[in-house]
Structure formats: structure tokens, C-alpha cells
Amino acid sequence: MEERYDSWPVKAFTVSMIVWGLASLLYGVLISLQMVYPQLNFSEYFTYGRIRAIHTNGSALGFGLSGIFALTYYFVPRLSKAPLFAPGIAKAMFWFYNLTIVVAVITLSLGYSSSKEYAELEWPVDIMVVLVWVMYAINMLGTIFTKTVDKMYVSLWYIIASVLGVAILYIFNNLALPAGLFKSYSLYAGVNDANMQWWYGHNIVAMIFTAPILAIFFYFLPKVTGLPLYSHRLSLVAFWSLIFLYLWTGAHHLIWTPVPDWIQTVAIAFSIMLIAPSWGSVINGYLTMNGNWEQMRTNYLTKFFIMGITFYGLQTLQGPSQAIRSISSLIHYTDWVPGHVHMGTMGWFAMTIMASFYYVIPKLYKTDLYSVRLANLHFWLVFTGQIIYSITMWIAGIMQGAMWKATNPDGSLKYTIQDSITASYPYWDLRAVGGVIFIAGFIVFAWNMYKTIQSSKENEPAGSVKTAGAI
């Protein structure tokens, strides 16, 4: 039965995920250090303004999408009980996708940018991204629509939503008038441009870092634990509620701006309501473990998934609360926000997909994981790095917001912007430390994957591969 499923795209995109993951993380650590040590802006190609966009685009389009492509090419055919719809397109997509990422890195390094956050790529690269997504959509939708089972497991619903959602968001936000080979201007202007940008900016996070990751979580948690999902009905209610509510929330990034108050209020209201479907998924994950919590200790993969969904739950409480006007006035534009974002990317997203690769790679290569002990070390390194990163940024953010709002008895500002920057240096140092620890964990993960694949190539029978301190 396994032979009917094409493993080539899974293996190929796994390599992409590791390469682009390591590159984007290194860029992330470098920009964190540049905040404290400006002399590290050592050439125009490595200045903060250029490589921050490489870090964010590399994390989302490089690391994130590679992982999602690999894992969905694994489980969508299996859930559909159908072979991959177009294996040839998957191979072409792999090479064209990596070419696109290379072009994106080069153009951003050269300073070609639309200056729209998470949408910095200029129009020729945007077209390449769209072509990649069309190829992916053909395979995902083609495989799902030719499924040979009646039931649609919730993971397939999330993948359909992600495929359609990313296409709509990316195309509409990046509509632009070209003014040269690598320069364009947005089709929208003023407040409309800002509103469109954050409708895209918030929801592209949903369609890359939420919907497909929930699909991955709901597929692999039962596989890893050997436990059935607590409630498929609850997962579907959460899915439809999440998709309906999410698309109205983007304007909460524009609180206290010239965007009309009623648009801000609608976004705030829908953001608060979004807690319910988000926690529907969290509770479903927890109740799946009901009576089997000892697996947090005995099954090394369980803690990745459960801590991942816990970070997701915390983030979905934090995000809506940040939309409330009084809270937004304190933390918006401060380091609180990157702390919030990285709890989702380093906690929920990274933990969930890397745990899934620990499950997938040994099965594809018909061998055992090289080292469970290294996997445990990986968990504690990324967990520690993420905690250090987020907590230091939350403290720094509250401090910055309080300093910016503090006034003297005569109404003048108590602190200058330089005062708040100077006070932030210790927290920025700690953020870099957290990033380095997280990268160390990622390197351990990559080494474990490499050695697992290598052990397969040595033709050792499954079950007899030596493990380095398996527990």
C-alpha cells in the first residue's frame, strides 16, 4: 500500500526545509545582534533593513512552506487513499520553488523591496511565488478531489482552506503597477493600502502558520500517540468558525490609526471571538491525551505536539487581548509584538512540524530514528530558546510602552526615545542568546535527520539501527 505513495517530494522538500530553516535562523540571530552591535551591519547587503525581510520571508516562504510542502505531500495522499495527483508537477515545483527562494534572497539583498511587511518581494518574484502556489494547488486539490474514501478528515479541510486562502491573499495584496524590472507601486493608496496590507499580513499568518499546522497537528498527534482524535465533530466546528472569523481581524493591526473607528471595532470584536475556535482545537488536543498523559514522559514526540498546541493556545489568548484598544496603546510598536510572533513561530509552528519529521523520515527510509536522546536534547534547546526569547521581549515591550507614555507633572515626556533604547539593550542581548540556543536545537535536529537517512543508506534492516542513547 505504501508503494503507491510518491515519497520523492517529501524527501526533497525535507532537505529544503533544513537548508532554508538554518539560513533564515542565522539571519534572525544576526539582526538580533545588530540591534545591540550596529557595527555588525558590515556591508550594504547585510544591513538590518535588508536582511530583516530575508529573515521573515525566509522563515515563512523558505523554512515554513518547505516543511508544509513536505508534510502535506506525505499525508494528503494517505488521507485521500489516492496517489499524488501529478508527481511530475511536484518535481517541477520543487526546483522552481527553490529557484524562487534564491531569487528572493538575491533581490532583497540588493535592496529591491516593495516595503510592505511580509510582502516585500517585487513583482517578478511575486509572479514566481504565484506559479509555485498554482503547482502546489493542482496537486493538493487534485489529490483530494480524486480521493477514494467518503470521509473528509479535518486535516484535508484545513489544507483546502490554506491553498485557497494564500492564493486570494497573496494575489490581491500584491497587485501593483510595475515601474521597471524590479520596482512597482501598490495598486492601492493611503488608508486603503494599509487596510489591504494588514488584511493580508494578519491572514497570511493564519493560512501559513495556523491552518496547515493544525492540519499537521490533527494528523500526526493520533499517529504518534496511537490515540484516536477526541472529537472529529469538534474539530470541524472549530475549523469552520476559525475560517469565518479570521478574515475579519486584520485591521486590529491598525488600532489608533486613521483607519475608521468602526473598522477597528469590527476587527477587535472578531479577534475576541476568535478565541473560541482556537481553543476548540487546543481542548481537542488535550482531551485526545485524556488518561494517557504519561506519554509526555514516555513518548519523546508527545511533548513536542502538546507543548506546540499549548503555545498555540497561549498565543491565541495573547493575540486577541492585544487588539483591545487600551492594551494596544501600551504594547503596539514595542518589542512585545515580536515576542508574541515568535511564540507562535518558534513554539507552535517549529515544534509541531519538526516533531512530524521525526515521525515521517524514519518511516520513509525504513529505519529507526538515529537518536531519541538527541531528539530530547533538541526539544529542551528549542523550548528554552523560545522561552528566553519571548519572555525577554514581553518585559522589554511593557517597559518601552511605559517609558514612552510616562510624563512629567508639566505634561512633557519623562523619557527620550534614546532612554528607552538604552534600557532595552540587556533584553536584546538575552533575545540573541535565546536565538542562539534555538539554532543549536535546530542543528541537533538536522544532524539527527542526516544520520537517520545515512543509516538507511547503509542498508541496515529496520529495527536494528544503533541508537545513540535511546530512552
CSV table of C-alpha atoms in Angstrom, one decimal:
chain,number,residue,atom,x,y,z
A,1,MET,CA,0.0,0.0,0.0
A,2,GLU,CA,2.8,2.4,0.9
A,3,GLU,CA,4.4,1.9,-2.5
A,4,ARG,CA,1.5,3.8,-4.2
A,5,TYR,CA,2.5,7.0,-2.5
A,6,ASP,CA,5.3,9.0,-4.0
A,7,SER,CA,8.0,9.8,-1.4
A,8,TRP,CA,10.2,11.9,-3.7
A,9,PRO,CA,8.6,15.3,-3.0
A,10,VAL,CA,8.5,14.6,0.7
A,11,LYS,CA,12.2,13.8,0.8
A,12,ALA,CA,13.2,16.7,-1.4
A,13,PHE,CA,11.3,19.3,0.5
A,14,THR,CA,12.7,17.9,3.8
A,15,VAL,CA,16.1,18.9,2.5
A,16,SER,CA,14.8,22.4,1.5
A,17,MET,CA,13.2,22.8,4.9
A,18,ILE,CA,16.5,22.1,6.7
A,19,VAL,CA,18.6,24.3,4.4
A,20,TRP,CA,16.2,27.3,4.4
A,21,GLY,CA,15.4,26.8,8.1
A,22,LEU,CA,19.1,27.1,9.1
A,23,ALA,CA,19.7,30.1,6.8
A,24,SER,CA,16.6,32.1,8.0
A,25,LEU,CA,17.5,31.3,11.6
A,26,LEU,CA,21.1,32.6,11.1
A,27,TYR,CA,19.8,35.7,9.5
A,28,GLY,CA,17.5,36.1,12.6
A,29,VAL,CA,20.3,35.9,15.1
A,30,LEU,CA,22.3,38.4,13.0
A,31,ILE,CA,19.6,41.0,13.0
A,32,SER,CA,19.1,40.5,16.8
A,33,LEU,CA,22.7,41.2,17.3
A,34,GLN,CA,22.7,44.2,15.0
A,35,MET,CA,20.2,45.8,17.4
A,36,VAL,CA,22.9,45.9,20.1
A,37,TYR,CA,26.1,45.9,18.0
A,38,PRO,CA,25.5,48.2,15.0
A,39,GLN,CA,29.0,47.5,13.7
A,40,LEU,CA,27.6,44.1,12.5
A,41,ASN,CA,25.9,46.0,9.6
A,42,PHE,CA,29.1,45.2,7.8
A,43,SER,CA,28.1,45.8,4.2
A,44,GLU,CA,25.1,47.2,2.4
A,45,TYR,CA,23.9,43.7,1.6
A,46,PHE,CA,23.8,42.8,5.3
A,47,THR,CA,22.2,45.9,6.8
A,48,TYR,CA,19.3,45.4,9.1
A,49,GLY,CA,16.8,46.9,6.7
A,50,ARG,CA,17.6,44.4,4.0
A,51,ILE,CA,18.2,41.2,6.0
A,52,ARG,CA,15.2,41.5,8.3
A,53,ALA,CA,13.0,41.0,5.2
A,54,ILE,CA,15.2,38.0,4.2
A,55,HIS,CA,14.7,36.6,7.7
A,56,THR,CA,10.9,37.0,7.7
A,57,ASN,CA,10.4,35.8,4.1
A,58,GLY,CA,12.9,33.0,4.5
A,59,SER,CA,11.1,31.8,7.7
A,60,ALA,CA,7.7,31.9,6.0
A,61,LEU,CA,8.3,31.1,2.4
A,62,GLY,CA,11.6,29.1,2.8
A,63,PHE,CA,11.5,27.2,6.1
A,64,GLY,CA,7.8,27.3,6.7
A,65,LEU,CA,6.5,26.3,3.3
A,66,SER,CA,9.2,23.7,2.7
A,67,GLY,CA,8.1,21.9,5.9
A,68,ILE,CA,4.4,22.3,4.9
A,69,PHE,CA,5.0,21.0,1.4
A,70,ALA,CA,6.9,18.0,2.6
A,71,LEU,CA,4.4,17.0,5.2
A,72,THR,CA,1.3,17.6,3.1
A,73,TYR,CA,2.8,15.6,0.2
A,74,TYR,CA,3.1,12.9,2.8
A,75,PHE,CA,-0.3,12.8,4.5
A,76,VAL,CA,-2.7,14.2,1.9
A,77,PRO,CA,-2.4,11.2,-0.4
A,78,ARG,CA,-2.7,8.9,2.6
A,79,LEU,CA,-5.8,10.6,4.0
A,80,SER,CA,-7.3,10.6,0.5
A,81,LYS,CA,-6.3,7.0,-0.2
A,82,ALA,CA,-5.2,8.1,-3.6
A,83,PRO,CA,-1.8,8.6,-5.3
A,84,LEU,CA,-0.4,12.0,-5.7
A,85,PHE,CA,-2.4,13.7,-8.5
A,86,ALA,CA,0.6,14.9,-10.5
A,87,PRO,CA,4.1,13.7,-9.4
A,88,GLY,CA,5.8,15.4,-12.4
A,89,ILE,CA,4.4,18.7,-11.3
A,90,ALA,CA,5.6,18.1,-7.8
A,91,LYS,CA,9.2,17.6,-9.1
A,92,ALA,CA,9.0,20.7,-11.3
A,93,MET,CA,7.6,22.6,-8.3
A,94,PHE,CA,10.5,21.6,-6.1
A,95,TRP,CA,13.1,23.0,-8.5
A,96,PHE,CA,11.1,26.2,-9.4
A,97,TYR,CA,10.3,26.8,-5.7
A,98,ASN,CA,14.0,26.7,-4.7
A,99,LEU,CA,14.9,28.9,-7.6
A,100,THR,CA,12.2,31.4,-6.4
A,101,ILE,CA,13.7,31.5,-2.9
A,102,VAL,CA,17.2,32.1,-4.3
A,103,VAL,CA,15.9,34.9,-6.5
A,104,ALA,CA,14.0,36.4,-3.5
A,105,VAL,CA,17.2,36.4,-1.3
A,106,ILE,CA,19.3,38.0,-4.1
A,107,THR,CA,16.8,40.7,-4.9
A,108,LEU,CA,16.1,41.6,-1.2
A,109,SER,CA,19.9,41.7,-0.6
A,110,LEU,CA,20.2,44.1,-3.5
A,111,GLY,CA,17.6,46.3,-1.9
A,112,TYR,CA,14.7,45.6,-4.2
A,113,SER,CA,11.7,45.8,-1.9
A,114,SER,CA,8.0,46.8,-2.1
A,115,SER,CA,8.4,48.0,1.6
A,116,LYS,CA,5.2,46.1,2.6
A,117,GLU,CA,5.8,43.9,5.6
A,118,TYR,CA,5.7,40.2,4.8
A,119,ALA,CA,5.1,41.2,1.1
A,120,GLU,CA,8.5,42.8,0.3
A,121,LEU,CA,9.1,40.8,-2.9
A,122,GLU,CA,8.9,42.8,-6.1
A,123,TRP,CA,6.5,41.9,-8.9
A,124,PRO,CA,8.6,39.4,-11.0
A,125,VAL,CA,9.3,37.4,-7.8
A,126,ASP,CA,5.6,37.7,-6.8
A,127,ILE,CA,4.7,36.0,-10.1
A,128,MET,CA,7.2,33.2,-9.4
A,129,VAL,CA,5.6,32.7,-6.0
A,130,VAL,CA,2.1,32.5,-7.6
A,131,LEU,CA,3.3,29.9,-10.1
A,132,VAL,CA,4.7,27.8,-7.3
A,133,TRP,CA,1.4,28.0,-5.5
A,134,VAL,CA,-0.6,27.1,-8.6
A,135,MET,CA,1.6,23.9,-9.0
A,136,TYR,CA,1.0,23.1,-5.3
A,137,ALA,CA,-2.7,23.7,-5.6
A,138,ILE,CA,-3.0,21.4,-8.6
A,139,ASN,CA,-1.5,18.6,-6.6
A,140,MET,CA,-3.3,19.2,-3.3
A,141,LEU,CA,-6.8,19.8,-4.7
A,142,GLY,CA,-6.3,17.2,-7.5
A,143,THR,CA,-5.4,14.5,-4.9
A,144,ILE,CA,-8.2,15.5,-2.5
A,145,PHE,CA,-10.8,15.6,-5.2
A,146,THR,CA,-9.8,12.2,-6.5
A,147,LYS,CA,-9.9,10.6,-3.0
A,148,THR,CA,-11.3,7.1,-2.8
A,149,VAL,CA,-12.8,7.4,0.7
A,150,ASP,CA,-16.1,9.2,1.6
A,151,LYS,CA,-15.0,10.9,4.8
A,152,MET,CA,-13.1,14.2,4.7
A,153,TYR,CA,-10.8,14.2,7.7
A,154,VAL,CA,-10.4,17.7,9.2
A,155,SER,CA,-6.8,18.0,8.1
A,156,LEU,CA,-7.9,18.0,4.4
A,157,TRP,CA,-10.4,20.8,5.2
A,158,TYR,CA,-7.5,22.9,6.6
A,159,ILE,CA,-5.3,22.2,3.6
A,160,ILE,CA,-8.1,23.3,1.2
A,161,ALA,CA,-8.6,26.5,3.2
A,162,SER,CA,-4.8,27.2,3.2
A,163,VAL,CA,-4.5,26.6,-0.6
A,164,LEU,CA,-7.4,28.9,-1.4
A,165,GLY,CA,-6.6,31.5,1.3
A,166,VAL,CA,-3.0,32.0,0.4
A,167,ALA,CA,-3.9,32.4,-3.3
A,168,ILE,CA,-6.5,35.1,-2.6
A,169,LEU,CA,-4.5,37.0,0.0
A,170,TYR,CA,-1.2,37.0,-1.9
A,171,ILE,CA,-2.6,38.0,-5.3
A,172,PHE,CA,-4.9,40.8,-4.1
A,173,ASN,CA,-2.3,42.4,-1.7
A,174,ASN,CA,0.4,42.3,-4.3
A,175,LEU,CA,-1.5,43.9,-7.1
A,176,ALA,CA,0.9,46.6,-8.3
A,177,LEU,CA,1.8,48.8,-11.2
A,178,PRO,CA,5.3,47.9,-12.5
A,179,ALA,CA,7.6,50.9,-12.9
A,180,GLY,CA,10.6,48.9,-14.0
A,181,LEU,CA,12.0,45.4,-13.9
A,182,PHE,CA,12.3,45.4,-10.1
A,183,LYS,CA,10.2,48.3,-9.0
A,184,SER,CA,6.5,48.7,-8.7
A,185,TYR,CA,3.9,50.7,-6.8
A,186,SER,CA,0.9,49.3,-5.0
A,187,LEU,CA,-2.5,49.5,-6.8
A,188,TYR,CA,-4.0,50.8,-3.6
A,189,ALA,CA,-3.3,54.2,-1.8
A,190,GLY,CA,-3.3,55.6,1.6
A,191,VAL,CA,-5.6,54.1,4.2
A,192,ASN,CA,-6.9,51.6,1.7
A,193,ASP,CA,-3.4,50.3,1.1
A,194,ALA,CA,-2.8,50.0,4.9
A,195,ASN,CA,-6.1,48.2,5.4
A,196,MET,CA,-5.4,45.8,2.5
A,197,GLN,CA,-1.8,45.2,3.7
A,198,TRP,CA,-2.9,44.2,7.2
A,199,TRP,CA,-5.9,42.2,5.9
A,200,TYR,CA,-3.1,40.2,4.1
A,201,GLY,CA,-0.5,40.5,6.8
A,202,HIS,CA,-2.6,39.0,9.6
A,203,ASN,CA,-4.3,36.4,7.5
A,204,ILE,CA,-1.3,35.1,5.7
A,205,VAL,CA,-0.1,34.2,9.1
A,206,ALA,CA,-3.3,32.2,9.5
A,207,MET,CA,-3.0,30.5,6.2
A,208,ILE,CA,0.6,29.5,6.6
A,209,PHE,CA,1.3,29.3,10.4
A,210,THR,CA,-2.2,28.2,11.6
A,211,ALA,CA,-4.4,26.3,9.1
A,212,PRO,CA,-1.8,23.9,7.7
A,213,ILE,CA,-0.2,23.4,11.1
A,214,LEU,CA,-3.5,22.5,12.6
A,215,ALA,CA,-3.9,20.0,9.7
A,216,ILE,CA,-0.5,18.6,10.6
A,217,PHE,CA,-1.2,18.5,14.3
A,218,PHE,CA,-4.6,16.7,13.8
A,219,TYR,CA,-3.0,14.1,11.5
A,220,PHE,CA,0.2,13.4,13.4
A,221,LEU,CA,-0.9,13.6,17.1
A,222,PRO,CA,-3.1,10.5,16.8
A,223,LYS,CA,-0.4,8.7,14.7
A,224,VAL,CA,2.3,9.5,17.3
A,225,THR,CA,0.3,8.7,20.4
A,226,GLY,CA,-1.7,5.8,19.0
A,227,LEU,CA,-4.8,7.5,20.3
A,228,PRO,CA,-7.9,8.5,18.3
A,229,LEU,CA,-8.8,12.2,18.0
A,230,TYR,CA,-11.1,13.1,20.8
A,231,SER,CA,-13.8,14.6,18.6
A,232,HIS,CA,-13.9,15.0,14.9
A,233,ARG,CA,-17.1,16.9,15.1
A,234,LEU,CA,-15.5,19.5,17.5
A,235,SER,CA,-12.5,19.8,15.1
A,236,LEU,CA,-14.9,20.6,12.2
A,237,VAL,CA,-16.9,23.2,14.3
A,238,ALA,CA,-13.6,24.8,15.2
A,239,PHE,CA,-12.4,24.7,11.6
A,240,TRP,CA,-15.5,26.5,10.1
A,241,SER,CA,-15.6,29.0,13.0
A,242,LEU,CA,-11.9,29.8,12.6
A,243,ILE,CA,-12.1,30.3,8.9
A,244,PHE,CA,-15.2,32.5,9.1
A,245,LEU,CA,-13.8,34.7,12.0
A,246,TYR,CA,-10.2,35.0,11.0
A,247,LEU,CA,-10.7,37.0,7.8
A,248,TRP,CA,-12.3,40.0,9.6
A,249,THR,CA,-9.5,40.6,12.1
A,250,GLY,CA,-6.6,42.2,10.1
A,251,ALA,CA,-7.5,45.8,11.0
A,252,HIS,CA,-6.6,45.2,14.6
A,253,HIS,CA,-3.1,45.9,13.5
A,254,LEU,CA,-4.3,49.4,12.8
A,255,ILE,CA,-5.7,50.4,16.2
A,256,TRP,CA,-5.1,54.1,16.9
A,257,THR,CA,-4.5,54.9,13.2
A,258,PRO,CA,-6.5,56.9,10.6
A,259,VAL,CA,-8.5,53.8,9.6
A,260,PRO,CA,-12.1,54.4,10.5
A,261,ASP,CA,-13.1,53.5,14.1
A,262,TRP,CA,-15.9,51.2,13.0
A,263,ILE,CA,-13.4,49.0,11.0
A,264,GLN,CA,-11.1,48.9,14.0
A,265,THR,CA,-14.0,47.9,16.3
A,266,VAL,CA,-15.2,45.1,13.9
A,267,ALA,CA,-11.6,43.8,13.9
A,268,ILE,CA,-11.4,43.9,17.7
A,269,ALA,CA,-14.8,42.1,18.1
A,270,PHE,CA,-13.9,39.3,15.7
A,271,SER,CA,-10.5,39.0,17.3
A,272,ILE,CA,-12.0,38.3,20.7
A,273,MET,CA,-14.5,35.8,19.2
A,274,LEU,CA,-11.5,34.0,17.6
A,275,ILE,CA,-10.5,32.7,21.0
A,276,ALA,CA,-13.4,30.2,20.9
A,277,PRO,CA,-12.5,28.2,17.8
A,278,SER,CA,-8.8,28.4,18.6
A,279,TRP,CA,-9.3,26.9,22.0
A,280,GLY,CA,-11.7,24.3,20.4
A,281,SER,CA,-8.6,22.9,18.7
A,282,VAL,CA,-6.5,23.2,21.9
A,283,ILE,CA,-9.1,21.4,24.0
A,284,ASN,CA,-9.5,18.7,21.4
A,285,GLY,CA,-5.8,18.1,21.5
A,286,TYR,CA,-5.7,17.9,25.3
A,287,LEU,CA,-8.8,15.6,25.5
A,288,THR,CA,-7.1,13.3,22.9
A,289,MET,CA,-4.5,12.7,25.6
A,290,ASN,CA,-7.1,12.2,28.3
A,291,GLY,CA,-5.9,9.3,30.6
A,292,ASN,CA,-2.6,9.0,28.7
A,293,TRP,CA,-0.6,11.9,30.0
A,294,GLU,CA,2.2,9.6,30.9
A,295,GLN,CA,3.2,9.7,27.3
A,296,MET,CA,4.6,13.2,28.0
A,297,ARG,CA,7.3,11.3,29.8
A,298,THR,CA,7.5,8.0,27.9
A,299,ASN,CA,6.9,9.1,24.3
A,300,TYR,CA,9.5,11.7,23.2
A,301,LEU,CA,7.3,13.1,20.4
A,302,THR,CA,4.2,13.7,22.5
A,303,LYS,CA,5.8,16.6,24.4
A,304,PHE,CA,6.6,18.4,21.1
A,305,PHE,CA,3.0,18.2,20.0
A,306,ILE,CA,1.4,19.1,23.4
A,307,MET,CA,3.8,22.0,24.1
A,308,GLY,CA,3.2,23.1,20.5
A,309,ILE,CA,-0.5,23.2,20.9
A,310,THR,CA,-0.1,24.9,24.3
A,311,PHE,CA,2.0,27.7,22.8
A,312,TYR,CA,-0.8,28.0,20.1
A,313,GLY,CA,-3.4,28.3,22.8
A,314,LEU,CA,-1.4,30.9,24.7
A,315,GLN,CA,-0.8,32.9,21.5
A,316,THR,CA,-4.5,32.8,20.6
A,317,LEU,CA,-5.3,34.4,24.1
A,318,GLN,CA,-2.5,36.9,23.8
A,319,GLY,CA,-3.3,38.0,20.2
A,320,PRO,CA,-7.0,39.0,20.8
A,321,SER,CA,-6.1,40.7,24.1
A,322,GLN,CA,-3.5,42.8,22.2
A,323,ALA,CA,-6.4,44.0,19.9
A,324,ILE,CA,-8.1,45.7,22.8
A,325,ARG,CA,-7.5,49.5,22.5
A,326,SER,CA,-6.2,50.1,26.0
A,327,ILE,CA,-3.7,47.2,25.8
A,328,SER,CA,-2.8,48.1,22.2
A,329,SER,CA,-1.9,51.7,23.3
A,330,LEU,CA,0.7,50.2,25.6
A,331,ILE,CA,2.4,47.5,23.6
A,332,HIS,CA,1.9,48.4,19.9
A,333,TYR,CA,5.2,49.2,18.1
A,334,THR,CA,7.1,47.8,21.1
A,335,ASP,CA,9.2,44.6,21.4
A,336,TRP,CA,6.1,42.9,22.9
A,337,VAL,CA,4.9,42.1,19.4
A,338,PRO,CA,8.0,40.2,18.2
A,339,GLY,CA,7.8,38.2,21.4
A,340,HIS,CA,4.2,37.3,20.6
A,341,VAL,CA,5.0,36.4,17.0
A,342,HIS,CA,8.0,34.2,17.9
A,343,MET,CA,6.0,32.3,20.5
A,344,GLY,CA,3.9,31.2,17.5
A,345,THR,CA,6.7,30.5,15.1
A,346,MET,CA,9.4,29.1,17.4
A,347,GLY,CA,6.9,27.4,19.7
A,348,TRP,CA,3.7,26.2,17.9
A,349,PHE,CA,5.0,26.1,14.3
A,350,ALA,CA,8.5,24.8,14.7
A,351,MET,CA,7.8,22.3,17.4
A,352,THR,CA,4.8,20.8,15.5
A,353,ILE,CA,6.5,20.4,12.1
A,354,MET,CA,9.8,19.2,13.4
A,355,ALA,CA,8.1,16.5,15.6
A,356,SER,CA,6.2,15.4,12.4
A,357,PHE,CA,9.5,15.0,10.6
A,358,TYR,CA,10.7,12.7,13.4
A,359,TYR,CA,7.8,10.5,12.6
A,360,VAL,CA,7.9,10.7,8.8
A,361,ILE,CA,11.6,10.4,8.0
A,362,PRO,CA,12.3,7.0,9.7
A,363,LYS,CA,9.2,5.6,8.0
A,364,LEU,CA,10.1,6.8,4.5
A,365,TYR,CA,13.6,5.5,4.8
A,366,LYS,CA,12.5,2.3,6.6
A,367,THR,CA,14.8,2.7,9.5
A,368,ASP,CA,14.8,3.9,13.1
A,369,LEU,CA,15.5,7.4,14.3
A,370,TYR,CA,19.2,7.7,14.9
A,371,SER,CA,18.9,9.1,18.4
A,372,VAL,CA,15.9,9.7,20.7
A,373,ARG,CA,18.3,11.3,23.2
A,374,LEU,CA,19.3,13.9,20.6
A,375,ALA,CA,15.6,14.5,19.9
A,376,ASN,CA,15.0,15.1,23.6
A,377,LEU,CA,18.0,17.5,23.6
A,378,HIS,CA,16.6,19.2,20.6
A,379,PHE,CA,13.2,19.7,22.4
A,380,TRP,CA,14.8,21.2,25.5
A,381,LEU,CA,17.0,23.5,23.5
A,382,VAL,CA,14.2,24.9,21.3
A,383,PHE,CA,11.9,25.1,24.3
A,384,THR,CA,14.5,27.1,26.4
A,385,GLY,CA,15.5,29.3,23.5
A,386,GLN,CA,11.9,30.2,22.7
A,387,ILE,CA,11.0,30.9,26.4
A,388,ILE,CA,14.0,33.2,26.8
A,389,TYR,CA,13.2,35.0,23.5
A,390,SER,CA,9.5,35.6,24.2
A,391,ILE,CA,9.7,36.5,27.9
A,392,THR,CA,12.5,39.0,27.4
A,393,MET,CA,10.6,40.6,24.6
A,394,TRP,CA,7.4,40.8,26.6
A,395,ILE,CA,9.2,42.5,29.5
A,396,ALA,CA,11.1,44.9,27.1
A,397,GLY,CA,7.8,45.7,25.4
A,398,ILE,CA,6.0,46.7,28.6
A,399,MET,CA,9.0,48.7,29.7
A,400,GLN,CA,9.2,50.5,26.4
A,401,GLY,CA,5.5,51.3,26.3
A,402,ALA,CA,5.5,52.6,29.8
A,403,MET,CA,8.5,54.8,29.2
A,404,TRP,CA,7.0,56.2,26.0
A,405,LYS,CA,3.8,57.1,27.9
A,406,ALA,CA,5.4,58.5,31.1
A,407,THR,CA,5.1,62.2,31.6
A,408,ASN,CA,6.4,64.8,34.0
A,409,PRO,CA,4.0,67.0,36.1
A,410,ASP,CA,4.1,69.7,33.4
A,411,GLY,CA,2.9,67.2,30.8
A,412,SER,CA,6.3,66.9,29.0
A,413,LEU,CA,7.7,63.4,28.2
A,414,LYS,CA,9.7,61.9,31.0
A,415,TYR,CA,12.0,59.8,28.8
A,416,THR,CA,13.6,60.3,25.4
A,417,ILE,CA,13.5,57.6,22.8
A,418,GLN,CA,17.2,57.1,23.4
A,419,ASP,CA,16.5,56.4,27.1
A,420,SER,CA,14.2,53.5,26.1
A,421,ILE,CA,16.7,52.2,23.6
A,422,THR,CA,19.5,52.2,26.2
A,423,ALA,CA,17.2,50.4,28.7
A,424,SER,CA,16.4,47.8,26.1
A,425,TYR,CA,20.0,46.6,25.5
A,426,PRO,CA,20.0,43.9,28.2
A,427,TYR,CA,16.8,42.4,26.8
A,428,TRP,CA,18.1,42.5,23.3
A,429,ASP,CA,21.2,40.7,24.4
A,430,LEU,CA,19.1,38.0,26.0
A,431,ARG,CA,17.0,37.7,22.9
A,432,ALA,CA,20.1,36.9,20.9
A,433,VAL,CA,21.1,34.3,23.5
A,434,GLY,CA,17.6,32.7,23.1
A,435,GLY,CA,18.0,32.7,19.3
A,436,VAL,CA,21.4,31.0,19.5
A,437,ILE,CA,20.1,28.3,21.8
A,438,PHE,CA,17.2,27.8,19.4
A,439,ILE,CA,19.6,27.4,16.5
A,440,ALA,CA,21.6,24.9,18.5
A,441,GLY,CA,18.5,22.8,18.8
A,442,PHE,CA,17.8,23.1,15.1
A,443,ILE,CA,21.3,21.9,14.3
A,444,VAL,CA,20.8,18.9,16.6
A,445,PHE,CA,17.6,18.2,14.7
A,446,ALA,CA,19.3,18.5,11.3
A,447,TRP,CA,22.1,16.2,12.4
A,448,ASN,CA,19.6,13.6,13.7
A,449,MET,CA,17.8,13.7,10.4
A,450,TYR,CA,21.0,13.3,8.4
A,451,LYS,CA,22.2,10.4,10.5
A,452,THR,CA,18.8,8.7,10.3
A,453,ILE,CA,18.9,9.0,6.5
A,454,GLN,CA,22.5,7.9,6.3
A,455,SER,CA,21.8,4.8,8.4
A,456,SER,CA,19.1,3.8,5.9
A,457,LYS,CA,21.6,4.1,3.1
A,458,GLU,CA,23.9,1.8,4.9
A,459,ASN,CA,21.2,-0.8,4.3
A,460,GLU,CA,20.7,-1.8,7.9
A,461,PRO,CA,17.4,-3.5,8.5
A,462,ALA,CA,14.7,-1.5,10.2
A,463,GLY,CA,14.7,-2.1,14.0
A,464,SER,CA,18.4,-3.0,14.2
A,465,VAL,CA,19.9,0.5,13.7
A,466,LYS,CA,22.1,1.5,16.6
A,467,THR,CA,20.7,4.5,18.5
A,468,ALA,CA,22.8,6.9,20.5
A,469,GLY,CA,21.2,6.5,23.9
A,470,ALA,CA,17.6,5.9,23.1
A,471,ILE,CA,15.4,6.1,26.1
